[in-house]
Tab-separated table of C-alpha atoms and ligand atoms in Angstrom:
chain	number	residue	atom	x	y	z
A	297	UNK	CA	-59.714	235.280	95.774
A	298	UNK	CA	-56.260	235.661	96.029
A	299	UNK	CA	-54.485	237.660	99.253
A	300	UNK	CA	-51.188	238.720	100.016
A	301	UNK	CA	-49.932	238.896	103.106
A	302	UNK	CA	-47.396	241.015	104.453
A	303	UNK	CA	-45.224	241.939	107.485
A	304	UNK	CA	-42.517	244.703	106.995
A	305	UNK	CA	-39.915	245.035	109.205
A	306	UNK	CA	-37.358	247.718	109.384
A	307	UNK	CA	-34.824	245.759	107.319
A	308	UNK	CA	-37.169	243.229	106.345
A	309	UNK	CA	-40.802	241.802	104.688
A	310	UNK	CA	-41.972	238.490	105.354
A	311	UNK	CA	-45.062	237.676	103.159
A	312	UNK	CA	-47.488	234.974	102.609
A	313	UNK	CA	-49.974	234.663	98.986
A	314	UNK	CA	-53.226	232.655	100.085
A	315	UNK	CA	-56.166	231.359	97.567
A	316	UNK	CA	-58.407	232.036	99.924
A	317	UNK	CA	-61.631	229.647	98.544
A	318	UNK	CA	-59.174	227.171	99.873
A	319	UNK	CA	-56.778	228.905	102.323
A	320	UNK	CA	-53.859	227.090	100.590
A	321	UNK	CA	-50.642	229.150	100.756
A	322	UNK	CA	-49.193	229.702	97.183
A	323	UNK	CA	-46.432	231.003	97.697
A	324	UNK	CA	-44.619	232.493	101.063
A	325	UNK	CA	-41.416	233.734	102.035
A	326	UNK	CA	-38.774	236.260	103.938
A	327	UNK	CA	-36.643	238.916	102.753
A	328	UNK	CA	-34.166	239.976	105.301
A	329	UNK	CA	-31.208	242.438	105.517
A	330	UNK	CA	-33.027	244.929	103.843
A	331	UNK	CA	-30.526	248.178	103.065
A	332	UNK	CA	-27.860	245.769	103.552
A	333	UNK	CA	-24.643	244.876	101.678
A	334	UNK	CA	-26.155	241.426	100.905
A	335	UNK	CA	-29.724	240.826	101.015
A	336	UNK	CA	-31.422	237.096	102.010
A	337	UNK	CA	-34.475	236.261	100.332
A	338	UNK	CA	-35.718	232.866	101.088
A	339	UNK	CA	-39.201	231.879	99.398
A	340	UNK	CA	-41.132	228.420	98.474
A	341	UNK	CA	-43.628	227.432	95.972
A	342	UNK	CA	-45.695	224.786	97.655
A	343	UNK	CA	-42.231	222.034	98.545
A	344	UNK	CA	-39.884	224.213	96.177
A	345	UNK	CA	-38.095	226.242	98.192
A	346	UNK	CA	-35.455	228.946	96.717
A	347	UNK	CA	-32.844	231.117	98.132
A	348	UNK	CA	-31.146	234.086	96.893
A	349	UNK	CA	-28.637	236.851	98.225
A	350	UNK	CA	-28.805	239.621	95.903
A	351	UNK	CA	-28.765	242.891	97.164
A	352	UNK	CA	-32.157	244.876	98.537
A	353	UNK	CA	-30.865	247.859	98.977
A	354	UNK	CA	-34.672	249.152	99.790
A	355	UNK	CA	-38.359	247.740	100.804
A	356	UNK	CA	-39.467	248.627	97.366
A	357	UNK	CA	-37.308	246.475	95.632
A	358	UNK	CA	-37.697	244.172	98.151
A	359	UNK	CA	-41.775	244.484	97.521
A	360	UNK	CA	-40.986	244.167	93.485
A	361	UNK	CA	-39.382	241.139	94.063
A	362	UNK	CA	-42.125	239.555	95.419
A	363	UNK	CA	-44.051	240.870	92.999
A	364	UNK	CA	-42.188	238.974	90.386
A	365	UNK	CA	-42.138	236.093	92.158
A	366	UNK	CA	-45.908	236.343	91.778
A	367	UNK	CA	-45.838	236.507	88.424
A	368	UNK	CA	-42.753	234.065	87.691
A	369	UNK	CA	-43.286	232.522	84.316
A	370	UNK	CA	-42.309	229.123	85.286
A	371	UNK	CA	-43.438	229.559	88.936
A	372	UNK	CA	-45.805	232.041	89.687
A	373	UNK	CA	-49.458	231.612	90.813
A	374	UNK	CA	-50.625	234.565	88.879
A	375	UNK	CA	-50.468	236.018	85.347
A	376	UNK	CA	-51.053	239.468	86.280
A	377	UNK	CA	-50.439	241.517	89.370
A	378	UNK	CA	-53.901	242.417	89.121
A	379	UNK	CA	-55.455	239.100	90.109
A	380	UNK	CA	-53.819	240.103	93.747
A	381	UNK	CA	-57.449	241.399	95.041
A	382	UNK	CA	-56.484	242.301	98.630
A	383	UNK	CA	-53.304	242.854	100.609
A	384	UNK	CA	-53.016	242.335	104.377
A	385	UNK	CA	-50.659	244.197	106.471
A	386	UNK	CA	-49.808	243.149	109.841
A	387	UNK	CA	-49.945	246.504	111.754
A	388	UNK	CA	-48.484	246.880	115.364
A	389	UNK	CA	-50.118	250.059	116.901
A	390	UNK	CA	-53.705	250.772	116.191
A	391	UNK	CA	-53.636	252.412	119.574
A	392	UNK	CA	-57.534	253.433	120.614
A	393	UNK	CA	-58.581	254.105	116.963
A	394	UNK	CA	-59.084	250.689	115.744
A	395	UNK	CA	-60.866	247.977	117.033
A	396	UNK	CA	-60.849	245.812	114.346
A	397	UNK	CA	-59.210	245.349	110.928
A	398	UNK	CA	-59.608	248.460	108.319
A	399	UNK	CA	-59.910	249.158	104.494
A	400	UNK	CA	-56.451	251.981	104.565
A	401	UNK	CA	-58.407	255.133	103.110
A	402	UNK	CA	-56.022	258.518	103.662
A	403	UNK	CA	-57.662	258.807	107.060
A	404	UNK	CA	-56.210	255.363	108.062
A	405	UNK	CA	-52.932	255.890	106.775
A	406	UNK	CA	-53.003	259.494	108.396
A	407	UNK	CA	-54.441	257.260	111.791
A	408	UNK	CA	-51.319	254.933	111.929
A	409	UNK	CA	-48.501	257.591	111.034
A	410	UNK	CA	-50.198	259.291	114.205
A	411	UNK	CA	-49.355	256.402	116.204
A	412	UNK	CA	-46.044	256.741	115.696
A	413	UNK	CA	-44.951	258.283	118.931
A	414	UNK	CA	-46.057	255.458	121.410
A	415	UNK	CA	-44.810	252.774	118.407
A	416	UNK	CA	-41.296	254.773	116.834
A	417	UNK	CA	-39.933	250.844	116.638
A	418	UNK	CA	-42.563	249.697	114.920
A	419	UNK	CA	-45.264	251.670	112.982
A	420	UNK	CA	-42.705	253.200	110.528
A	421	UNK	CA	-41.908	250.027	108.833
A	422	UNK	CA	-45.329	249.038	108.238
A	423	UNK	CA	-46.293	252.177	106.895
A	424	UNK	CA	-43.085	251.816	104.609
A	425	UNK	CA	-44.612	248.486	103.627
A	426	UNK	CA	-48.014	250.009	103.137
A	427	UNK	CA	-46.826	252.968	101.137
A	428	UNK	CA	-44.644	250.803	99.002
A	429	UNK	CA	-47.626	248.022	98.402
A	430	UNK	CA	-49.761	250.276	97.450
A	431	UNK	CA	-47.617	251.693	94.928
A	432	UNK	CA	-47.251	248.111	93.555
A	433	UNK	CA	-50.291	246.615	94.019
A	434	UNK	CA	-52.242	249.684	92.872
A	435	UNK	CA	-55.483	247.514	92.063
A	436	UNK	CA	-55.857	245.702	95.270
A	437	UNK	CA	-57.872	246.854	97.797
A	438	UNK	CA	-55.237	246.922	101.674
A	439	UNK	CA	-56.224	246.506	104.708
A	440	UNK	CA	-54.531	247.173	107.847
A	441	UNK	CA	-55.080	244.693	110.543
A	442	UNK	CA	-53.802	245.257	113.813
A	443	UNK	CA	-51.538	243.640	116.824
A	444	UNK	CA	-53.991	245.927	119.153
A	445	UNK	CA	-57.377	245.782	117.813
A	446	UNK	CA	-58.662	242.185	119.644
A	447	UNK	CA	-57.318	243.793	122.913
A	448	UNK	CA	-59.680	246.880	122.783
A	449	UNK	CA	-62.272	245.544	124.520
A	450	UNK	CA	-60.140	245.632	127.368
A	451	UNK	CA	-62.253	247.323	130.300
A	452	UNK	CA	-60.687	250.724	131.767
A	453	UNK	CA	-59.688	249.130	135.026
A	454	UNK	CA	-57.657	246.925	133.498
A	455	UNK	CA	-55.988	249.295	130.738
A	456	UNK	CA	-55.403	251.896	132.819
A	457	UNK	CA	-51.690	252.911	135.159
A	458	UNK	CA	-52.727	253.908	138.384
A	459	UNK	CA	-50.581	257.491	137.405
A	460	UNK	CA	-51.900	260.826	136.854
A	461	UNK	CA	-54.513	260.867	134.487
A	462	UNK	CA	-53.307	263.507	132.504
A	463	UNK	CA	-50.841	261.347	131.048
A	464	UNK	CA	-53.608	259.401	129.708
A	465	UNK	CA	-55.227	261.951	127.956
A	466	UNK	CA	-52.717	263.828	127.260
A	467	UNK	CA	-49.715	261.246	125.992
A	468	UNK	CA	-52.247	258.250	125.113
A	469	UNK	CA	-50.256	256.495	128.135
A	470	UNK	CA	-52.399	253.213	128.821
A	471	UNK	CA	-52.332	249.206	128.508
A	472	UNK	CA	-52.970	248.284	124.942
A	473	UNK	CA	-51.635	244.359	124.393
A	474	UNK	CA	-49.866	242.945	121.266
A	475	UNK	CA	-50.822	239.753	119.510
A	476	UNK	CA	-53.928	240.472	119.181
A	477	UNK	CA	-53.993	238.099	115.937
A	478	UNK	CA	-52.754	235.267	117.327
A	479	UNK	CA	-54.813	235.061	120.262
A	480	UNK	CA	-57.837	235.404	118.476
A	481	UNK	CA	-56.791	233.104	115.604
A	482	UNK	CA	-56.062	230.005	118.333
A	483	UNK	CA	-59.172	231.069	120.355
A	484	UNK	CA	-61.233	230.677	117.539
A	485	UNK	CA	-59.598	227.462	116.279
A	486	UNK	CA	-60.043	226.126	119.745
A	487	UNK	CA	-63.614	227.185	120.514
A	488	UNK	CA	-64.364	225.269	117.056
A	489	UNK	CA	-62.209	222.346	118.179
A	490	UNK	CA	-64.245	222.049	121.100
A	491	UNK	CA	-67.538	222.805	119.899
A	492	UNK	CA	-68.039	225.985	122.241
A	493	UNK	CA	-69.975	228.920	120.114
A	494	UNK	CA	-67.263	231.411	120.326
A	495	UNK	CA	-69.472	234.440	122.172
A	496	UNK	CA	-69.691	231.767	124.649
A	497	UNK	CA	-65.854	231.012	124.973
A	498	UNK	CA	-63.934	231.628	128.248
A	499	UNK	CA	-59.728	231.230	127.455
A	500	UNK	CA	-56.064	231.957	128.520
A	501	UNK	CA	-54.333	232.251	125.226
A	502	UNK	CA	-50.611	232.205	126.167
A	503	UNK	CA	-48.722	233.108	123.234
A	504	UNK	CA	-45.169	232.148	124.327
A	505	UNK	CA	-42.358	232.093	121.271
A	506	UNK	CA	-39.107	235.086	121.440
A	507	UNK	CA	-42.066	237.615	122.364
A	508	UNK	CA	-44.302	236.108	124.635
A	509	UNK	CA	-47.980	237.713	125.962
A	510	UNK	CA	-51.027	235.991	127.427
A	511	UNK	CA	-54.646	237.020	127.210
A	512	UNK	CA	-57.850	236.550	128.735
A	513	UNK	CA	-60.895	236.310	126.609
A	514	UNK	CA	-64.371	236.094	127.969
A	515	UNK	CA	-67.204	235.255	125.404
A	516	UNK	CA	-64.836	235.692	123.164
A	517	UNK	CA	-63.668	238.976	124.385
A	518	UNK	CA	-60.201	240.207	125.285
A	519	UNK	CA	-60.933	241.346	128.764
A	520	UNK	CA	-57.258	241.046	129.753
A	521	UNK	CA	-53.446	241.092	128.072
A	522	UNK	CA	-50.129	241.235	130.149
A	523	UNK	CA	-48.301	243.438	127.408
A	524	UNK	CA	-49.062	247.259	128.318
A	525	UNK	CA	-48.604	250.262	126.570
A	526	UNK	CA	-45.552	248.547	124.871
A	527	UNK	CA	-44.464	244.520	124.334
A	528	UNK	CA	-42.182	244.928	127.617
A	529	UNK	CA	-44.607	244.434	130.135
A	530	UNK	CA	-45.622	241.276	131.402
A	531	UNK	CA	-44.290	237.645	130.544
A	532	UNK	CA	-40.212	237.028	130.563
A	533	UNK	CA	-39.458	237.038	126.874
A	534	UNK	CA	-36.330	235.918	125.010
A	535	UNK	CA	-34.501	239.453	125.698
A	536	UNK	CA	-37.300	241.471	127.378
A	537	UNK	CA	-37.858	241.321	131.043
A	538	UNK	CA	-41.602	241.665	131.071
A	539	UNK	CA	-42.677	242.898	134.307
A	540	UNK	CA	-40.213	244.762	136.516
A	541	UNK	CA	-40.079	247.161	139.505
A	542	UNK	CA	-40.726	250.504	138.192
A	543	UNK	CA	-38.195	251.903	139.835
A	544	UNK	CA	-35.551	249.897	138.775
A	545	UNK	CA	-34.979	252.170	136.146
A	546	UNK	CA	-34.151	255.050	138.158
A	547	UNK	CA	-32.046	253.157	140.081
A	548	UNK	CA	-29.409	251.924	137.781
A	549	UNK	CA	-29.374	255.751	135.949
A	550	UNK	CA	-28.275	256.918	139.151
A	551	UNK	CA	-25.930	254.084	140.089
A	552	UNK	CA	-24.222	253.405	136.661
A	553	UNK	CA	-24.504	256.804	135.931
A	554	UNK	CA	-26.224	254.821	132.955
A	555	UNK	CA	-28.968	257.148	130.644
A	556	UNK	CA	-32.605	256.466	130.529
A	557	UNK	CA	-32.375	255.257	126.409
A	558	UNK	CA	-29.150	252.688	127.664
A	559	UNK	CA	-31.413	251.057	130.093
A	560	UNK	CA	-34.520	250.935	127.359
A	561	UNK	CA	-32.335	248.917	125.225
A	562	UNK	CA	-30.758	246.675	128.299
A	563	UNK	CA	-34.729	246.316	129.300
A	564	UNK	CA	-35.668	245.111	125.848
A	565	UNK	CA	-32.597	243.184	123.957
A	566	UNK	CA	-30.326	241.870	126.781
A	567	UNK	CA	-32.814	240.848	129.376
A	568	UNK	CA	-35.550	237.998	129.862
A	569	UNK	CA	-33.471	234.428	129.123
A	570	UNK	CA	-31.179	236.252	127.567
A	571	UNK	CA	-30.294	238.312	130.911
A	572	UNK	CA	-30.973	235.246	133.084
A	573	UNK	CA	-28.878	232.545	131.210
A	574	UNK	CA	-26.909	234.486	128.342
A	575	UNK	CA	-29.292	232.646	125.477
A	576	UNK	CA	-32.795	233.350	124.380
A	577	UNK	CA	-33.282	229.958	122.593
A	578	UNK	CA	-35.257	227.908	124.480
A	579	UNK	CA	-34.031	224.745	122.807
A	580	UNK	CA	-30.576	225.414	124.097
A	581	UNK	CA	-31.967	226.051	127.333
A	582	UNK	CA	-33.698	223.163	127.496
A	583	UNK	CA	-30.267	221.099	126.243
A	584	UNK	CA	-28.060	222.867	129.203
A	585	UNK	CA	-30.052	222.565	131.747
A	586	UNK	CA	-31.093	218.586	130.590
A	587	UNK	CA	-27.866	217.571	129.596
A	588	UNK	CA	-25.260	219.625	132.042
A	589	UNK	CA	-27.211	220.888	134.511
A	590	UNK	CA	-26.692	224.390	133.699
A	591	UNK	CA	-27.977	226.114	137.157
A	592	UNK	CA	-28.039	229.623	135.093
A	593	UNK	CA	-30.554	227.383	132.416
A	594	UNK	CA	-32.371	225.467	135.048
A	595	UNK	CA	-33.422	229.306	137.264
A	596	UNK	CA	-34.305	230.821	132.976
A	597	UNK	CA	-36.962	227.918	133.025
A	598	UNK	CA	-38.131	228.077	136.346
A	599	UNK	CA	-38.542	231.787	136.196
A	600	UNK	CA	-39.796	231.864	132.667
A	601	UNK	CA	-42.783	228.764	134.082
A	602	UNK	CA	-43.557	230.373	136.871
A	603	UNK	CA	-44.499	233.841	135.635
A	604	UNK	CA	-46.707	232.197	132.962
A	605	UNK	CA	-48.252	230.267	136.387
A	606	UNK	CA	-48.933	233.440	137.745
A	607	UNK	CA	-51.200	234.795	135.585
A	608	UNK	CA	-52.796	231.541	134.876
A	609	UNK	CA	-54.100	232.289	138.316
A	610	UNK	CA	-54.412	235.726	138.109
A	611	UNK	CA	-56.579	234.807	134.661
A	612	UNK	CA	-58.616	232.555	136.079
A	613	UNK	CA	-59.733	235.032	139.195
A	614	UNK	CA	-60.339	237.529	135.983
A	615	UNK	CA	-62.915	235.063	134.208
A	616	UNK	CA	-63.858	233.152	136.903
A	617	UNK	CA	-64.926	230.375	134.534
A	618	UNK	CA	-62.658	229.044	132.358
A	619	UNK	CA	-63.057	226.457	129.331
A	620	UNK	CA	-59.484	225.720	128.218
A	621	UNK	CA	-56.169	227.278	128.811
A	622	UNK	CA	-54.043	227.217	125.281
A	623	UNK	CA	-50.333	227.281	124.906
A	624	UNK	CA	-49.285	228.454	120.892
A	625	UNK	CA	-45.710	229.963	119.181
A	626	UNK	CA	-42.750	228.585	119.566
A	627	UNK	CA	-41.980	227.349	122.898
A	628	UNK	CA	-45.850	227.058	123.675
A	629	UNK	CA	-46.032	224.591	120.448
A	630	UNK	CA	-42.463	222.705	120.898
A	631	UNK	CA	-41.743	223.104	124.349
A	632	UNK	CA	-43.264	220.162	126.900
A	633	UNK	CA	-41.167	221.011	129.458
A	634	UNK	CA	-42.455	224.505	129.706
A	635	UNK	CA	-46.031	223.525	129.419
A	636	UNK	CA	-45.520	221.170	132.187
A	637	UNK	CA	-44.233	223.719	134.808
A	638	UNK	CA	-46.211	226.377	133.627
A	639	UNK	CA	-49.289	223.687	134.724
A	640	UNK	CA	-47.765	222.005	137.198
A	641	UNK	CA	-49.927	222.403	140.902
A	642	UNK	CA	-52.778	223.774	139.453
A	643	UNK	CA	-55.278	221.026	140.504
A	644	UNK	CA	-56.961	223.392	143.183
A	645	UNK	CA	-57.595	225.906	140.047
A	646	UNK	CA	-59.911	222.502	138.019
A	647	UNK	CA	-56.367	221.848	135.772
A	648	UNK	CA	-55.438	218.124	135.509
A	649	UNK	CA	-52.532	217.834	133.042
A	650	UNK	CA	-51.796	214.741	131.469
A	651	UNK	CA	-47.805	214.546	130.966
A	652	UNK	CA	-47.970	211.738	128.550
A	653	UNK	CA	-50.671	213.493	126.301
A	654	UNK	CA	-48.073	216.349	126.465
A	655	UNK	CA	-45.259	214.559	125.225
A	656	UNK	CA	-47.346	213.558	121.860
A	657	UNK	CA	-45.656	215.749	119.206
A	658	UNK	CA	-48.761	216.918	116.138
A	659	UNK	CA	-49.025	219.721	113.969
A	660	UNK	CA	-52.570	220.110	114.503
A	661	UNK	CA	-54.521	220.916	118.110
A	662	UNK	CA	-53.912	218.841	120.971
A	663	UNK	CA	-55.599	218.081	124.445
A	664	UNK	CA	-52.905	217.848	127.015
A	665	UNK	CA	-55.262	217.811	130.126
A	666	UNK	CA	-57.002	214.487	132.093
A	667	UNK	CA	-60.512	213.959	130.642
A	668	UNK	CA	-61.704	214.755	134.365
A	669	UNK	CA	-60.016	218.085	133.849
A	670	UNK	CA	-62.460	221.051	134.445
A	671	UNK	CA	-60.264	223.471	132.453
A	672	UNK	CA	-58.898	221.815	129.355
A	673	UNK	CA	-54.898	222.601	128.565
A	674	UNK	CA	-54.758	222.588	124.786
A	675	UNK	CA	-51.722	223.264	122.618
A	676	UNK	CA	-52.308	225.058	119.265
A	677	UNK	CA	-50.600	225.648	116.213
A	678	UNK	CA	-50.825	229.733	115.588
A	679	UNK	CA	-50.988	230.951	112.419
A	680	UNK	CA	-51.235	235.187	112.125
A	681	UNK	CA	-50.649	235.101	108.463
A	682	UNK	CA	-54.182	233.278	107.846
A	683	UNK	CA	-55.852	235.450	110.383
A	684	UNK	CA	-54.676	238.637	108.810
A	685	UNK	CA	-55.837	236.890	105.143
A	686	UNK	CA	-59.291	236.075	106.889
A	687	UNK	CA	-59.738	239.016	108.520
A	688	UNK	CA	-58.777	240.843	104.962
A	689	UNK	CA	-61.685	238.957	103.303
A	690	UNK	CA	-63.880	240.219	106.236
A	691	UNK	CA	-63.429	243.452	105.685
A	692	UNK	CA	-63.797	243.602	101.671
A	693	UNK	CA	-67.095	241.068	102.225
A	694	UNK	CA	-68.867	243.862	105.044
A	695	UNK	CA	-68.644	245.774	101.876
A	696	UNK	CA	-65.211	248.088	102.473
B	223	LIG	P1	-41.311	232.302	117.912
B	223	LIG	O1	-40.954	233.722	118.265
B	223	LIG	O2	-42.763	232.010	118.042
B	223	LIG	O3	-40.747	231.870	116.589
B	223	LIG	O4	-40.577	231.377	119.001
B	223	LIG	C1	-39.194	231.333	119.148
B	223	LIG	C2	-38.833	230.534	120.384
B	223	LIG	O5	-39.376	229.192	120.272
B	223	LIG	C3	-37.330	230.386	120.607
B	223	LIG	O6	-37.023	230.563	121.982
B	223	LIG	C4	-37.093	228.932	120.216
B	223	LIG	O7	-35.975	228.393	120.896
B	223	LIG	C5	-38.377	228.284	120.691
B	223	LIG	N1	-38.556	226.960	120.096
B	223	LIG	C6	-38.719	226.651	118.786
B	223	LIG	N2	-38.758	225.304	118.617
B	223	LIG	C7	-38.604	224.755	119.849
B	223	LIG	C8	-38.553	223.424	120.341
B	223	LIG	N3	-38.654	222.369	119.533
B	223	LIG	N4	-38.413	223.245	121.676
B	223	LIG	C9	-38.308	224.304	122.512
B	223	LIG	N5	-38.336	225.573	122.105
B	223	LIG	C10	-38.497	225.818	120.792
């Protein structure tokens, strides 16, 4: 069975075609700049990799493309569009509608347009991209699968704002968590790794790449997530500040003589690393603080460790038994150093880290805690694109 996967941003689409009685990709790729000038379409067949700049002046052309590419004489993995029997789409906001992955009927479609208002930056692209698909791939069955759905087992006391409750019912205002898909995908991989049946599987999933959240999943449950009612809260992130006074806000309005949207937009693009050092690549981070001593770089890592730290701990009051703590994405994959102070101290808490384990670069999952460790530190490659494939074939296999 072959599956397309696809993520549509507002000026872009990156997709991924999987044959999934092997879970082999076939072919994968990006189109950016979507509506610009010049477009930038990058794609690969297997180790042939391609890139072209031609204009995409929309997300259907952008979508044709790809479908061509499918289809490529020389090429393509298909002969006809038709053989395409599902498509994915990665899907930010379910909000408390969906709690797992969903065949997109009218009443779906209708679902996730309603979202809109507590996801404006996000749900209109990926209903562009599931508009547009569908118009293209008019054979295949799609299926929405969203950021929120693992995280809606959440109990009320910990989605819930200690504010009036009428905003709650009224505006929807509430914790729901993002990266849903990847925390479940490394969970799983993880519980198999280690032989734990995964209704019996206690983890911290920390997610850490430009957006960063962490979860807590007991018995294989999302219990806990530090991203709220948007991706702001919680972690420090490569421009968002994660969790903040709530009355900063108010403060620099009335000081600046700032606006409320100003400070949205300071809170979510020019703060986190980026605020703290100027960059939100944690490889050049990692190179000024290492190589010049950067103090601005050395207080972006030590802040950026020690919130992670924090709700290790708070996690592991939340579960109260834990059976591995996994760092995935990019800087939980690639970076040791942040692994290492994120873990650092924790021996009170059962978590013996093993620095030289941690230093072992591998593609595949990795054990970076002592043997005599009573919560295992693992570090795991995350792959959303294969979860929202899987979770496709779920959904046509329970029989639509
Ligand atoms: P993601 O959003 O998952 O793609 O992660 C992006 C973040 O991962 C950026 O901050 C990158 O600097 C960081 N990153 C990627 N590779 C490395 C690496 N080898 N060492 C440290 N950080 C890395």
């Amino acid at each position: 069975m072959k599956v397309l996967v696809i993520n549509t941003g507002s000026s872009s689409i990156k997709f991924q075609c999987f044959d999934m009685d092997t879970e082999k990709v076939l072919l994968k790729g990006l189109v950016e700049r979507i509506g610009e000038e010049v477009g930038k379409t990058k794609y690969s067949y297997g180790d042939k990799e391609f890139t072209v700049n031609d204009k995409v002046p929309n997300h259907k052309v952008g979508l044709e493309f790809i479908a061509k590419l499918l289809v490529d004489p020389k090429d393509g993995i298909i002969k006809d569009k038709s053989e395409i029997t599902a498509v994915g789409h990665r899907t930010v906001h379910g909000g408390e509608k969906f709690h797992s992955s969903s065949l997109i009927t009218h009443d779906v479609l209708d679902a996730i347009k309603e979202m809109v208002p507590i996801a404006p930056l996000h749900n209109p692209a990926n209903i562009t991209g599931i508009e547009v698909a569908q118009e293209i791939f008019p054979n295949a069955h799609h299926i929405a699968v969203f950021d929120t759905a693992f995280h809606q087992t959440m109990p009320d006391y910990a989605y819930r704002y200690a504010i009036p409750k009428d905003y709650y019912t009224r505006l929807h205002v509430r914790r729901y968590g993002f990266h849903g898909t990847s925390h479940l995908y490394v969970a799983k991989e993880v519980a198999k790794f280690l032989s734990i049946p995964f209704d019996k599987f206690n983890a911290i999933t920390i997610h850490a790449g430009n957006g960063s959240s962490m979860a807590a999943i007991k018995g294989g449950m999302s219990i806990d997530t530090t991203m709220g009612m948007t991706p702001l809260e919680g972690l420090i992130m490569g421009t968002r500040s994660g969790d903040i006074d709530p009355a900063i806000p108010h403060y620099i309005v009335g000081r600046d003589k700032s606006n409320i949207d100003m400070v949205n937009v300071i809170l979510n693009k020019q703060s986190g690393l980026k605020g703290i050092c100027g960059s939100n690549d944690m490889r050049e981070i990692q190179e000024r603080y290492f190589e010049k001593n950067d103090p601005d770089a050395k207080l972006a890592l030590e802040m950026y460790s020690y919130r992670i730290k924090k709700y290790i701990g708070a996690y592991c009051a939340a579960l109260g038994f834990v059976d591995a703590i996994i760092f995935t994405a990019g800087v939980g994959e690639n970076s040791s150093v942040i692994r290492q102070m994120s873990c650092a101290g924790l021996e009170n808490l059962g978590i013996i880290f093993d620095n030289a384990q941690n230093e072992r670069r591998t593609s595949s999952i990795l054990e970076i805690s002592k043997k005599e460790s009573k919560i295992k530190v693992m570090v795991a490659p995350t792959n959303e694109e294969l979860e929202i494939a899987r979770q496709s074939v779920e959904v046509l296999r329970s029989g639509l």
